[in-house]
mmCIF file of C-alpha atoms in Angstrom:
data_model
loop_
_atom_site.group_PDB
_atom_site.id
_atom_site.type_symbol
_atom_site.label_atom_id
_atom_site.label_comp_id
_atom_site.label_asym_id
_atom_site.label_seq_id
_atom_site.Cartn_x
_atom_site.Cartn_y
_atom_site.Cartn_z
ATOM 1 C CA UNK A 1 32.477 189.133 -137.544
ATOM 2 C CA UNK A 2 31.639 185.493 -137.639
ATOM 3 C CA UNK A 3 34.019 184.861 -135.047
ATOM 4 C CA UNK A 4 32.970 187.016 -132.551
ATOM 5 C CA UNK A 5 28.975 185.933 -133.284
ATOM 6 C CA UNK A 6 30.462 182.121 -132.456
ATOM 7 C CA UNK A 7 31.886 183.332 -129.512
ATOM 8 C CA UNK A 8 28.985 185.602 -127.767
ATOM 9 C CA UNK A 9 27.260 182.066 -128.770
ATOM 10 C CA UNK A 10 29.563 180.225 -126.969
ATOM 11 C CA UNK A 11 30.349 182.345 -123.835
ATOM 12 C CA UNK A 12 27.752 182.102 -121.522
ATOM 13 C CA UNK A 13 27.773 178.001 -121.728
ATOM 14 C CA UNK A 14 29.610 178.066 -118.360
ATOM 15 C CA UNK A 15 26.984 180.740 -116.900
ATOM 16 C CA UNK A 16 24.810 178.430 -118.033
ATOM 17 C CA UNK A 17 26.259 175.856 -115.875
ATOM 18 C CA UNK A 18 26.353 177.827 -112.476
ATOM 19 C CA UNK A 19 22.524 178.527 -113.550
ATOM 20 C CA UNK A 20 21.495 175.107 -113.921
ATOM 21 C CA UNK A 21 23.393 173.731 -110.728
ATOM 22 C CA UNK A 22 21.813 177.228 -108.663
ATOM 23 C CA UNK A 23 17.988 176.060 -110.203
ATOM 24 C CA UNK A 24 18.811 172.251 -109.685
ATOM 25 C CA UNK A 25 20.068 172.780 -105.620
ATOM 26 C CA UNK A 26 16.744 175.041 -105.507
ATOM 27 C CA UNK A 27 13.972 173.201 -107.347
ATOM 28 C CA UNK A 28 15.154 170.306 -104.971
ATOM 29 C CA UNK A 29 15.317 171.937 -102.210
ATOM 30 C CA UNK A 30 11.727 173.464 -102.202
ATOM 31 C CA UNK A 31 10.331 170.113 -103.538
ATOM 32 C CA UNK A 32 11.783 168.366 -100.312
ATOM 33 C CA UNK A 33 10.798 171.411 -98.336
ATOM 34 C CA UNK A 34 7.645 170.841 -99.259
ATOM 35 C CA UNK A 35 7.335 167.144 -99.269
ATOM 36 C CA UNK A 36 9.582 166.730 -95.905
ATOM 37 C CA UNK A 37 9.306 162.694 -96.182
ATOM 38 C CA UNK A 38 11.513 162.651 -99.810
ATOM 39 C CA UNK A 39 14.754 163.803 -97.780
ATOM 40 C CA UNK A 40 15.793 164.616 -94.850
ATOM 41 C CA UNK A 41 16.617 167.920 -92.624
ATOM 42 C CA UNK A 42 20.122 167.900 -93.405
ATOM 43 C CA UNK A 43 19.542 167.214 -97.129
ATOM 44 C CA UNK A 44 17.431 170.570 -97.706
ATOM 45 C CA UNK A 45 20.406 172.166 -95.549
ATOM 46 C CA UNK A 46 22.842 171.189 -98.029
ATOM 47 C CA UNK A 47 20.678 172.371 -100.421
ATOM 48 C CA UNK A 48 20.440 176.006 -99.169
ATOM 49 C CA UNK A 49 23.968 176.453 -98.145
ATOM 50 C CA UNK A 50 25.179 175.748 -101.397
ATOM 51 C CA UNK A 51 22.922 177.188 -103.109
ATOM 52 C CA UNK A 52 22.844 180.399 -100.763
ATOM 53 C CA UNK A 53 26.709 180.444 -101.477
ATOM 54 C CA UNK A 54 26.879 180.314 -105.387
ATOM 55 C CA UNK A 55 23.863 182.569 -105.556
ATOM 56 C CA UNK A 56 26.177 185.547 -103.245
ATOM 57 C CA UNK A 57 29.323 184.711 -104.857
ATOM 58 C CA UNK A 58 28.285 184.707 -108.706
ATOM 59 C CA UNK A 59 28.005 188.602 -109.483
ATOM 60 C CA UNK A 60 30.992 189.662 -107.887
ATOM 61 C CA UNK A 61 32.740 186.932 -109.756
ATOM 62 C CA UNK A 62 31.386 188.194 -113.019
ATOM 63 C CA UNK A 63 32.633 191.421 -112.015
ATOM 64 C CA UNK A 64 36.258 190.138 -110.995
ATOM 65 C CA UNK A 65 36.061 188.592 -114.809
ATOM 66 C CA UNK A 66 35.044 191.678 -116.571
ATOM 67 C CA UNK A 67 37.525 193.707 -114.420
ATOM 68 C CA UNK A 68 40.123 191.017 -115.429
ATOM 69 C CA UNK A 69 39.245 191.750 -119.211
ATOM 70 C CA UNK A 70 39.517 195.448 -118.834
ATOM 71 C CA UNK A 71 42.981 195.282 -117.555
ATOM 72 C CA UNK A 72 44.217 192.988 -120.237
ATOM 73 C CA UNK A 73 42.206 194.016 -123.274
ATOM 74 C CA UNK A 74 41.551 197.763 -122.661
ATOM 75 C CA UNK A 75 44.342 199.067 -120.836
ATOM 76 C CA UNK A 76 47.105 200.153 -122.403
ATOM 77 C CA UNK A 77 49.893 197.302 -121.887
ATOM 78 C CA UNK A 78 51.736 197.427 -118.812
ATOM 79 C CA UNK A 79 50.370 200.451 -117.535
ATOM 80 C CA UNK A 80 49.324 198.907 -114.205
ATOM 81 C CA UNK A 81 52.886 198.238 -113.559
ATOM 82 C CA UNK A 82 54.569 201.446 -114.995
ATOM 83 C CA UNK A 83 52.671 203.268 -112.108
ATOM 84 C CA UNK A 84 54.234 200.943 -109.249
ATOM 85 C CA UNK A 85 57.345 201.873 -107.566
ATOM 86 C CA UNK A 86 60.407 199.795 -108.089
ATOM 87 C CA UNK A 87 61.412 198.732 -104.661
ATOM 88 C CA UNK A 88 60.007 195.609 -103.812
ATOM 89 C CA UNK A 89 58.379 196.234 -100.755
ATOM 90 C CA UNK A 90 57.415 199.329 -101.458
ATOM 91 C CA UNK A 91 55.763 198.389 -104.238
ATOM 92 C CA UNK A 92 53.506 194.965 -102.347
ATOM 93 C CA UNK A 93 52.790 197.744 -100.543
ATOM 94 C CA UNK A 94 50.792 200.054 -103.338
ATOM 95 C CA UNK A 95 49.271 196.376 -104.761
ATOM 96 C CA UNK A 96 47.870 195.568 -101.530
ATOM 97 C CA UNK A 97 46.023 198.765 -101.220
ATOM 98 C CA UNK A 98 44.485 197.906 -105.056
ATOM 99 C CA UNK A 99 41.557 196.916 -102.845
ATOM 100 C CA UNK A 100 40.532 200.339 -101.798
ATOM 101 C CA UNK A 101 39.727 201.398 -104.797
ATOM 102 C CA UNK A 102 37.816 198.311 -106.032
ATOM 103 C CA UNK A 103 34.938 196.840 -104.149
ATOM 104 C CA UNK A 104 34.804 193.322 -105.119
ATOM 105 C CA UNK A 105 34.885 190.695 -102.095
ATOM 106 C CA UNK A 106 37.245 187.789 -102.373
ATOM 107 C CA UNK A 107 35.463 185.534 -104.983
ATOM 108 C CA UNK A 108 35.815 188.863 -107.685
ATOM 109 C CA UNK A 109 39.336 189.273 -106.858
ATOM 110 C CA UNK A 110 40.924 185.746 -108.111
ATOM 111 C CA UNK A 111 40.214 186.551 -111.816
ATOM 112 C CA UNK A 112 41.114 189.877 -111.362
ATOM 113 C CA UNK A 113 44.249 189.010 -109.853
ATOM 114 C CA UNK A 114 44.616 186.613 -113.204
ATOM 115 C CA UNK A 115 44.184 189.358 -115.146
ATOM 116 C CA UNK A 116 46.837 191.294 -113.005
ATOM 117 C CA UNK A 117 49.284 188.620 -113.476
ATOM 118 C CA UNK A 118 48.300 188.260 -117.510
ATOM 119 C CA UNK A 119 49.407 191.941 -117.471
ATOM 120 C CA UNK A 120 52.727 192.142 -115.972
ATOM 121 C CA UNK A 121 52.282 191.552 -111.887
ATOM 122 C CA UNK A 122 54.653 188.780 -110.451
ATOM 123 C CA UNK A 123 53.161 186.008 -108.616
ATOM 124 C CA UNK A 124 53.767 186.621 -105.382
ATOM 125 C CA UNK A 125 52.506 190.603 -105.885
ATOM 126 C CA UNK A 126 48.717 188.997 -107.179
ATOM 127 C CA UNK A 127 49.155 186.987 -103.561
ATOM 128 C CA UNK A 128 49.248 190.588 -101.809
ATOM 129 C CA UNK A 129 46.380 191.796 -103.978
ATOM 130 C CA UNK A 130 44.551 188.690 -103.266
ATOM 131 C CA UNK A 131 44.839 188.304 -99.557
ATOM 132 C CA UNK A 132 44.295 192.250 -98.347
ATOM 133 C CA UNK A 133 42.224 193.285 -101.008
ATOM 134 C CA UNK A 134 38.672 191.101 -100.167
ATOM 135 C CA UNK A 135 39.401 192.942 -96.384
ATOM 136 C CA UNK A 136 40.388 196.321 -97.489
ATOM 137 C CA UNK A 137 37.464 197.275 -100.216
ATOM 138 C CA UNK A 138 35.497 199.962 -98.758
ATOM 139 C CA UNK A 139 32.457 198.341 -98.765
ATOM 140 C CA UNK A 140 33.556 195.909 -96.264
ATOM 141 C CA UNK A 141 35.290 198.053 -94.166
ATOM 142 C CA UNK A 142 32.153 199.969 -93.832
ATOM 143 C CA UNK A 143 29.924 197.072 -92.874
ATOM 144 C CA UNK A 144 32.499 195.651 -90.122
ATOM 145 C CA UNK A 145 32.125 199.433 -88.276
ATOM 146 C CA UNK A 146 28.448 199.272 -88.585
ATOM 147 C CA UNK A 147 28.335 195.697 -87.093
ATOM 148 C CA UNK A 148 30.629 197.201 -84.398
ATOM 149 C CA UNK A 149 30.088 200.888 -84.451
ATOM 150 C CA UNK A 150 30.975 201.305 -80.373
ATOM 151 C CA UNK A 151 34.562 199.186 -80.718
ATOM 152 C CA UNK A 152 37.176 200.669 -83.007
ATOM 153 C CA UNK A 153 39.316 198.036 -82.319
ATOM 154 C CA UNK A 154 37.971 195.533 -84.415
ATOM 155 C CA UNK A 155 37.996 197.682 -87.956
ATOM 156 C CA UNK A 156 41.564 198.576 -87.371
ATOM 157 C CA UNK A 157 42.692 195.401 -86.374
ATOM 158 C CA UNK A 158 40.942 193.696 -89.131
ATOM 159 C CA UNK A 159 42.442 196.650 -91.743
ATOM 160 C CA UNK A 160 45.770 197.023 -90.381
ATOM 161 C CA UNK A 161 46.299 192.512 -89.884
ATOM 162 C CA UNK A 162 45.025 192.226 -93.429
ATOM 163 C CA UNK A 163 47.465 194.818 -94.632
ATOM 164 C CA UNK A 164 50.666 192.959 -92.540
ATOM 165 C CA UNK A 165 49.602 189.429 -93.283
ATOM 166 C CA UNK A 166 49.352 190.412 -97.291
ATOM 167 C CA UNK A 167 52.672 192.004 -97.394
ATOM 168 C CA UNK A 168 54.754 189.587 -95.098
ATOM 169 C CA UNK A 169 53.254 186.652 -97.587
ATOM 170 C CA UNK A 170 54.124 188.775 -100.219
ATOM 171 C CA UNK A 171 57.486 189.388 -99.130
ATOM 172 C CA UNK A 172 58.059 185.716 -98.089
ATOM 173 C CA UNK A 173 56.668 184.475 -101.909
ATOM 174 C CA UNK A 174 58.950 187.252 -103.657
ATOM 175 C CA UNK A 175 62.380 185.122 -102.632
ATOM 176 C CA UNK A 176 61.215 182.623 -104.951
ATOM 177 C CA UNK A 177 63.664 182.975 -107.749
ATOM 178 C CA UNK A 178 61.187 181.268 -110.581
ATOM 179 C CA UNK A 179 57.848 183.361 -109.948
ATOM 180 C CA UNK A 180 56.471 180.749 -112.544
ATOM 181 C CA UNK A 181 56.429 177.787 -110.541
ATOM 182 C CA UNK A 182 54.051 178.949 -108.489
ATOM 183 C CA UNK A 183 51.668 179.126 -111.052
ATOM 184 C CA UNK A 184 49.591 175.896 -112.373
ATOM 185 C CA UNK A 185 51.045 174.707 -115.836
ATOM 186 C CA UNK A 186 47.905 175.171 -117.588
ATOM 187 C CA UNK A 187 47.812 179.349 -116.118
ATOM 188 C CA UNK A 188 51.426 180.043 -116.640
ATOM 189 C CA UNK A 189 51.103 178.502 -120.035
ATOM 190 C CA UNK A 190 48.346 180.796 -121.073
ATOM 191 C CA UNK A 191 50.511 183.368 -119.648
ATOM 192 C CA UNK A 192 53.407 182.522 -121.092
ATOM 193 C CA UNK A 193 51.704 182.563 -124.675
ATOM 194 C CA UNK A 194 52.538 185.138 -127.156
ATOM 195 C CA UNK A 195 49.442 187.319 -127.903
ATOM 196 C CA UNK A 196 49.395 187.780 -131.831
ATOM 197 C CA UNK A 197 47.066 190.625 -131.229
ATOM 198 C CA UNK A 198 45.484 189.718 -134.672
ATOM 199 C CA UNK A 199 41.995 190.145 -133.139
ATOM 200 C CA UNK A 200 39.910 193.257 -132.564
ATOM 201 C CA UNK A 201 39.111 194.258 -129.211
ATOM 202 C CA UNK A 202 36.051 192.711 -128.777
ATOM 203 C CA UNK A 203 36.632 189.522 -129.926
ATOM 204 C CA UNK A 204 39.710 189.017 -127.670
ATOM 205 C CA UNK A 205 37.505 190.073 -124.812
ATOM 206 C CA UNK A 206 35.153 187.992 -125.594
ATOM 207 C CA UNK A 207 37.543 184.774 -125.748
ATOM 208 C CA UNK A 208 38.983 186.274 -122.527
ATOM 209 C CA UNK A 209 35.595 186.155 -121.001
ATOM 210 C CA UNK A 210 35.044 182.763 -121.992
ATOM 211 C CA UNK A 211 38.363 181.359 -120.957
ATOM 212 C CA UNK A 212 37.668 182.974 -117.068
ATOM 213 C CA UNK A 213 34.418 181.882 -117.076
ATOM 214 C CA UNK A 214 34.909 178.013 -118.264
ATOM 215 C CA UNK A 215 37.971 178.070 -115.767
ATOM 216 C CA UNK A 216 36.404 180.123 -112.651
ATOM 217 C CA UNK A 217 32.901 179.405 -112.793
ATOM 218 C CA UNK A 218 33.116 174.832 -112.626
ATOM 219 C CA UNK A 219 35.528 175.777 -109.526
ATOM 220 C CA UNK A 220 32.885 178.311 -108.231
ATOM 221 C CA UNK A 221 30.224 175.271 -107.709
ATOM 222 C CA UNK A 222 32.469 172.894 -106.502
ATOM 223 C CA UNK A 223 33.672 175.004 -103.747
ATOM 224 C CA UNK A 224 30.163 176.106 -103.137
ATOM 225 C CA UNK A 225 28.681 172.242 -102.579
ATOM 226 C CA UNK A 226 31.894 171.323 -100.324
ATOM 227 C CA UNK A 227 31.429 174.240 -98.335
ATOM 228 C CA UNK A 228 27.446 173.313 -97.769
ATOM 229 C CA UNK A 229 28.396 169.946 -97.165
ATOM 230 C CA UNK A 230 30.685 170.486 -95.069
ATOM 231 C CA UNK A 231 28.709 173.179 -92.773
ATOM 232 C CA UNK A 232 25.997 170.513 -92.694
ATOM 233 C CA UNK A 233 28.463 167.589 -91.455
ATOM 234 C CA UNK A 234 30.558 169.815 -88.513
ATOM 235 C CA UNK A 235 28.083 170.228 -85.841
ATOM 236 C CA UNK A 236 27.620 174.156 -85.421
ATOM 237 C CA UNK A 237 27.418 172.818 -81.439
ATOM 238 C CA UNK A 238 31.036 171.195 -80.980
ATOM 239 C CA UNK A 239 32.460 174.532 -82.681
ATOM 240 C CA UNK A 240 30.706 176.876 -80.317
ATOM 241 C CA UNK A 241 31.392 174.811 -76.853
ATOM 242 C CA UNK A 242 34.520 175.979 -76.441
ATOM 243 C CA UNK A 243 34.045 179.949 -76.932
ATOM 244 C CA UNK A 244 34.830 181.024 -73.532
ATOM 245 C CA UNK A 245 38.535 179.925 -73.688
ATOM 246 C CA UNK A 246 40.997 182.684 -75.390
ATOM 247 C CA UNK A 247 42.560 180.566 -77.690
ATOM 248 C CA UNK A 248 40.283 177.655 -78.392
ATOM 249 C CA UNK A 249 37.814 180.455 -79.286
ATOM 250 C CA UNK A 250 40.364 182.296 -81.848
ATOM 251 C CA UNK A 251 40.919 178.253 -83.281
ATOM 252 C CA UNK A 252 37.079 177.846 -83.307
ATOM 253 C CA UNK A 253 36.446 180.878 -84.978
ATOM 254 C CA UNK A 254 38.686 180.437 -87.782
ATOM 255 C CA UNK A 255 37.716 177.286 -88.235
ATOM 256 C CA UNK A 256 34.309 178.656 -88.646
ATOM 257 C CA UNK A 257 35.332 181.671 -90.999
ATOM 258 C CA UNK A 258 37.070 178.406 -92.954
ATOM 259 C CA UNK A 259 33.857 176.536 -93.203
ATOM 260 C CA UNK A 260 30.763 178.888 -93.551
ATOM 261 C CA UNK A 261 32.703 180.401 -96.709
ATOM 262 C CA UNK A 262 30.603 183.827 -95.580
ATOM 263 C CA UNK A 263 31.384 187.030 -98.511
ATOM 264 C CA UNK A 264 33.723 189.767 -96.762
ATOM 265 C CA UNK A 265 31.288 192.464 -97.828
ATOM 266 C CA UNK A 266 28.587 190.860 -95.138
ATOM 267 C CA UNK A 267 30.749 188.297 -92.802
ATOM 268 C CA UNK A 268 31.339 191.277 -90.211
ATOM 269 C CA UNK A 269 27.513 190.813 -89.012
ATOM 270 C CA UNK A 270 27.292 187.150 -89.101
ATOM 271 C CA UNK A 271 30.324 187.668 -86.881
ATOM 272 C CA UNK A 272 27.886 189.851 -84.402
ATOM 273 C CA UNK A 273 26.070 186.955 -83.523
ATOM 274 C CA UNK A 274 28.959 185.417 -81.138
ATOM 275 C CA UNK A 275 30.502 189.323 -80.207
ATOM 276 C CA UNK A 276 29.001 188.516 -76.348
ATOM 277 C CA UNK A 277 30.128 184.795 -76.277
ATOM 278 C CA UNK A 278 33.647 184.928 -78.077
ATOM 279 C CA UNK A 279 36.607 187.160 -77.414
ATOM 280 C CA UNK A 280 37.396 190.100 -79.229
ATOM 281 C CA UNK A 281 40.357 188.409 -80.924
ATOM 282 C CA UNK A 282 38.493 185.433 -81.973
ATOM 283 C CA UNK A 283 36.232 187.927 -83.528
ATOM 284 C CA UNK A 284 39.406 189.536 -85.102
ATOM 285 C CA UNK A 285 40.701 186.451 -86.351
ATOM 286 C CA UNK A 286 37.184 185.316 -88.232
ATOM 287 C CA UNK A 287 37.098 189.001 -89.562
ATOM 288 C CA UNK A 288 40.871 188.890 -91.136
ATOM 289 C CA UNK A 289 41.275 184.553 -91.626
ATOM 290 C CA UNK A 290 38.204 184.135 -93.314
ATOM 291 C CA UNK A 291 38.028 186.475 -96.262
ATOM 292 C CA UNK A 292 41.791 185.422 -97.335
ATOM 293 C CA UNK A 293 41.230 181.675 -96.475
ATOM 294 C CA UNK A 294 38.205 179.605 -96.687
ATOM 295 C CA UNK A 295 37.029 176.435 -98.669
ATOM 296 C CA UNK A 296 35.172 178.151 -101.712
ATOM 297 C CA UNK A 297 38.604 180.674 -102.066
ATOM 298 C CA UNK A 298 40.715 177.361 -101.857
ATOM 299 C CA UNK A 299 39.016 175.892 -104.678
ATOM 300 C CA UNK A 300 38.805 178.936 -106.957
ATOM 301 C CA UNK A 301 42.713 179.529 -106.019
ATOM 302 C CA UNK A 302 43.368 176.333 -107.299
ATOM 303 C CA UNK A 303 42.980 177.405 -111.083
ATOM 304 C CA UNK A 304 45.881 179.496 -110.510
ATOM 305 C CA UNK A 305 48.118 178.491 -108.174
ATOM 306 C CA UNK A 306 49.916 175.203 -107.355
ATOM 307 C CA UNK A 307 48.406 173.022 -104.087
ATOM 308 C CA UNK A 308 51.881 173.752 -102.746
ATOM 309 C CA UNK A 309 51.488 176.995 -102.755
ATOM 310 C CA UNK A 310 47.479 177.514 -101.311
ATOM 311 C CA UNK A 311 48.866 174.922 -98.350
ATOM 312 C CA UNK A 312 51.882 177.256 -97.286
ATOM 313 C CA UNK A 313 49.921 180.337 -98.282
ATOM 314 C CA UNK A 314 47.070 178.305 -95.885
ATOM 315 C CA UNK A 315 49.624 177.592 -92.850
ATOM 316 C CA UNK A 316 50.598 181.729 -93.074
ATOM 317 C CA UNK A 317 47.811 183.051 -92.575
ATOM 318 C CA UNK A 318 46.600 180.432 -90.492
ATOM 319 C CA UNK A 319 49.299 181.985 -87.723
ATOM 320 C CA UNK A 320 49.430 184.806 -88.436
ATOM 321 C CA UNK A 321 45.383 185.088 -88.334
ATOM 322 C CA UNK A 322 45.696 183.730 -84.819
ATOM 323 C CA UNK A 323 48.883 185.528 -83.969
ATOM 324 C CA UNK A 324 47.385 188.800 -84.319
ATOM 325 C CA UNK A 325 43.881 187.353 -82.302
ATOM 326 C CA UNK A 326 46.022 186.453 -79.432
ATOM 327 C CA UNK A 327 47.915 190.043 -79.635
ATOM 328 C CA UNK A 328 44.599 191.871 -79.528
ATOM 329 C CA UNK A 329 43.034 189.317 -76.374
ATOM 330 C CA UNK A 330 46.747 190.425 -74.577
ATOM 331 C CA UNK A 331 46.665 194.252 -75.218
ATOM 332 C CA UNK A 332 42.595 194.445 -74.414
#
């Protein structure tokens, strides 16, 4: 019992963390907002952008951790994968679709895809989940037809490109004869370690929840501050010259989806904005490039997965984002 007191101590110290750095960007921000000569305009930008992004991302994170616990605490072991087919593709196939039935946008989904791998999922099937399940919850897919209720096109382009990219990474990944190597040390270690199971239930969820946390969370605010740095240093004006050309607009728009770091559950009506300036495919390729790909989901991917990995995973979807752009432009 003392244990698990020390622990629930212990295990909000990184919550603690993404607190102080959410009050610190804010109590700035509204003392320079206020006092407009102790910084300047692109200062209290920063400010709100980062803060705007860690304050949007945090509770579906904590619900990506807890939903990581659950499946490797209170599930019954392996159960996830006795229910998937055998055959390979077959089976990407039933992973990507995980998303359906949980609607957590992409920051949720990275410790939940730990937790997948923890209990039994290869790799390269938690890179399916990853990529078409922030795209494929029903929450987004509701918002992106009520941002474009009068043109079909762009839900089923975004659900059916999010569904293809996911599985052909998937498929490409599964080749890799040692699934372990695309893991980080430190996260196939962990993975690798025998579980005594000398614990109680609650105290192992408890250290799991710590663990996620003091792992997810640092990663969380450092993708956060690059991403508001970064929006504040790219002039919005250089990105948006070029949105009458098909496929400098698809390239801009990505690189937008990239840098804005926007949740999946809301991106479909910041996308709105440029509908009457920027092709439909450019549209298309924000809507499918950014959920799977952008700086904050680089930086939390990195406490799993090797830098290797995130820049060929990267390079995929890059094309294949503005492969399927270009296709709809051509057919429409």
């Amino acid at each position: 019992m003392e244990a698990v007191v020390r622990l629930a101590r212990t295990r909000f110290s990184p919550l603690i963390i993404v607190a102080g750095t959410i009050a610190i960007l804010y109590g700035v921000r509204n003392i320079t907002y206020a006092h407009p000569m102790y910084a300047p305009q692109m200062f209290q930008d920063f400010m709100t952008f980062a803060g705007s992004i860690l304050i949007e991302s945090l509770p579906f994170v904590l619900l990506g951790i807890f939903l990581s616990v659950a499946v490797q605490v209170w599930l019954p072991a392996n159960v996830m994968t006795r229910l998937l087919p055998e055959r390979g593709w077959l089976r990407r196939l039933y992973i990507s679709c995980f998303g359906v039935f949980l609607p957590v946008c992409e920051c949720g989904n990275l410790p939940l895809a730990r937790g997948l791998i923890a209990g039994g999922l290869k790799p390269a099937e938690s890179l399916t989940f990853l990529l078409a399940a922030p795209i494929l919850n029903p929450i987004t897919l509701i918002t992106t037809h009520q941002a474009f209720p009068a043109d079909i096109r762009i839900l089923l382009a975004r659900a059916f490109g999010a569904l293809i990219i996911a599985n052909i990474v998937g498929w490409i990944f599964s080749k890799h004869h040692k699934q372990e190597e695309l893991l980080t040390l430190e996260f196939a270690a962990a993975c690798a370690a025998p579980d005594p199971h000398t614990h109680g239930k609650v105290e192992r969820s408890l250290q799991l929840f710590n663990k996620e946390t003091a792992a997810i969370l640092p990663a969380l605010c450092i993708g956060a501050i690059i991403a508001g740095a970064v929006q504040v240093l790219v002039p919005r004006s250089v990105l948006l010259g070029v949105g009458g050309s098909a496929t400098l607009s698809i390239i801009v728009m990505m690189t937008l989806a990239f840098v804005v770091a926007i949740c999946s559950n809301v991106d479909a009506f910041f996308a709105l904005a440029f509908s009457t300036t920027f092709s439909v495919g450019s549209i298309v390729s924000f809507l499918v490039f950014g959920p799977m790909i952008d700086i904050k989901m680089l930086s939390l991917m990195r406490t799993t997965y090797r830098p290797k990995v995130l820049m060929q995973v990267s390079l995929l979807v890059a094309l294949m984002s503005l492969a399927i752009g270009l296709g709809v432009n051509y057919a429409f």
